[in-house]
Every structure is written in structure tokens, then in C-alpha cells.
One Martini backbone bead per residue (centre of mass of N, CA, C, O) as a GRO file, in nm:
protein
  104
    1MET     BB    1   8.204   3.052  20.651
    2SER     BB    2   7.942   3.187  20.504
    3LEU     BB    3   7.743   3.274  20.210
    4GLU     BB    4   7.713   3.574  20.325
    5ALA     BB    5   7.991   3.660  20.423
    6VAL     BB    6   8.169   3.653  20.159
    7LYS     BB    7   7.950   3.849  20.024
    8GLN     BB    8   8.017   4.059  20.251
    9VAL     BB    9   8.351   4.061  20.189
   10THR     BB   10   8.319   4.090  19.857
   11LEU     BB   11   8.165   4.388  19.865
   12ALA     BB   12   8.349   4.539  20.099
   13GLU     BB   13   8.674   4.497  19.858
   14GLU     BB   14   8.490   4.644  19.652
   15GLN     BB   15   8.429   4.932  19.784
   16GLY     BB   16   8.675   4.991  19.819
   17ARG     BB   17   8.815   5.018  19.585
   18THR     BB   18   8.656   5.194  19.502
   19GLU     BB   19   8.700   5.462  19.681
   20LYS     BB   20   9.041   5.449  19.647
   21ALA     BB   21   8.980   5.535  19.345
   22GLN     BB   22   8.787   5.795  19.411
   23ALA     BB   23   9.036   5.894  19.579
   24THR     BB   24   9.263   5.938  19.394
   25GLN     BB   25   9.127   6.078  19.193
   26ASP     BB   26   9.081   6.336  19.348
   27ALA     BB   27   9.366   6.402  19.419
   28LYS     BB   28   9.359   6.420  19.111
   29SER     BB   29   9.234   6.712  19.095
   30LEU     BB   30   9.355   6.852  19.283
   31ILE     BB   31   9.649   6.890  19.225
   32ALA     BB   32   9.543   7.031  18.941
   33GLU     BB   33   9.476   7.224  19.025
   34ALA     BB   34   9.675   7.368  19.207
   35GLU     BB   35   9.871   7.391  18.937
   36ARG     BB   36   9.678   7.605  18.823
   37ALA     BB   37   9.660   7.790  19.086
   38GLY     BB   38   9.971   7.850  19.058
   39ARG     BB   39  10.018   7.948  18.757
   40GLN     BB   40   9.802   8.193  18.791
   41ALA     BB   41   9.966   8.272  19.081
   42VAL     BB   42  10.243   8.364  18.865
   43GLN     BB   43  10.121   8.530  18.645
   44ASP     BB   44   9.974   8.731  18.830
   45ALA     BB   45  10.279   8.858  18.973
   46GLN     BB   46  10.407   8.880  18.679
   47THR     BB   47  10.213   9.104  18.625
   48GLY     BB   48  10.264   9.326  18.796
   49GLY     BB   49  10.521   9.323  18.832
   50ASP     BB   50  10.544   9.486  18.581
   51ALA     BB   51  10.391   9.690  18.656
   52LEU     BB   52  10.514   9.835  18.850
   53ALA     BB   53  10.798   9.907  18.677
   54ARG     BB   54  10.662  10.080  18.463
   55GLN     BB   55  10.567  10.273  18.729
   56LEU     BB   56  10.830  10.329  18.815
   57LEU     BB   57  10.993  10.411  18.591
   58ALA     BB   58  10.773  10.665  18.509
   59GLN     BB   59  10.862  10.832  18.782
   60ALA     BB   60  11.161  10.818  18.719
   61GLU     BB   61  11.165  10.982  18.474
   62GLN     BB   62  10.987  11.251  18.607
   63ASN     BB   63  11.128  11.251  18.771
   64ALA     BB   64  11.406  11.383  18.616
   65SER     BB   65  11.306  11.578  18.446
   66GLY     BB   66  11.271  11.801  18.699
   67TRP     BB   67  11.580  11.797  18.775
   68ILE     BB   68  11.671  11.886  18.514
   69ALA     BB   69  11.513  12.164  18.513
   70GLN     BB   70  11.654  12.294  18.757
   71ILE     BB   71  11.960  12.220  18.650
   72ARG     BB   72  11.965  12.441  18.447
   73THR     BB   73  11.832  12.664  18.559
   74GLN     BB   74  12.074  12.657  18.786
   75ALA     BB   75  12.226  12.745  18.557
   76ALA     BB   76  12.166  12.980  18.427
   77ALA     BB   77  12.270  13.117  18.626
   78ASP     BB   78  12.521  13.090  18.734
   79ALA     BB   79  12.630  13.197  18.449
   80ASP     BB   80  12.532  13.460  18.404
   81GLU     BB   81  12.682  13.564  18.694
   82LEU     BB   82  12.956  13.519  18.611
   83ARG     BB   83  12.944  13.673  18.324
   84SER     BB   84  12.889  13.947  18.511
   85ARG     BB   85  13.063  13.974  18.662
   86ALA     BB   86  13.316  13.953  18.456
   87GLU     BB   87  13.243  14.211  18.274
   88GLY     BB   88  13.293  14.393  18.545
   89ARG     BB   89  13.617  14.301  18.511
   90LEU     BB   90  13.684  14.370  18.262
   91GLU     BB   91  13.800  14.693  18.269
   92GLU     BB   92  14.002  14.630  18.493
   93ALA     BB   93  14.179  14.463  18.297
   94ALA     BB   94  14.231  14.687  18.064
   95SER     BB   95  14.357  14.853  18.231
   96LEU     BB   96  14.611  14.683  18.334
   97ILE     BB   97  14.725  14.609  18.032
   98VAL     BB   98  14.784  14.930  17.965
   99ARG     BB   99  14.972  15.018  18.198
  100LYS     BB  100  15.163  14.716  18.155
  101VAL     BB  101  15.256  14.869  17.869
  102VAL     BB  102  15.314  15.137  17.942
  103ASP     BB  103  15.549  15.047  18.160
  104ALA     BB  104  15.721  14.939  17.982
   0.00000   0.00000   0.00000
């Protein structure tokens, strides 16, 4: 093999080592960037999930407050109706008691 051929082989080997080192460095950089992007994506998802959870909780509390108000209103109306019916029967009950006492 001639000296020129040896120089070309040596140069090609050196260039190959340089390109391999650069490719390794590029791969490490890509991996680091992908890991950083992945961590950011996880953080963004967690932040978005937390915000959504707070929003859903606030909406559920608001709905519950509305339902509680409706239930209280209905309960008050039912109590008034029962009270009214009981008061209507109070005189009848008093008369019945008086008759029982008088007849006894």
C-alpha cells in the first residue's frame, strides 16, 4: 500500500471517529431535550389536571348549593302543609277527647 493510500485510510478513520463522536454528542443532546420536553409535558398535564379538578369541584359545590336550596324550600313547604293539616284536625281531636272524657 502506498503512503498516499495509508494517509487516506488514516484520514478516513479519523474522520469516522470525529463523525461518530459528533453523532454520539448529537444523540445525547436529543435525549436530554426529549427528557426535558417529557418532564415539561408531565408538568403541564399535572397543572392542567389540577386546574380542571378545581373547576369541577367548584361546579359541583355550586350545583350542590342549588340543590340544597331547592330541598330546603320543598321541606319548608311540606312542613307548612303538614302543620296546616294538623291544625285543621286539632279541633276534631279535642272534640273526640272531650267526648271520651264525658262518656267515661
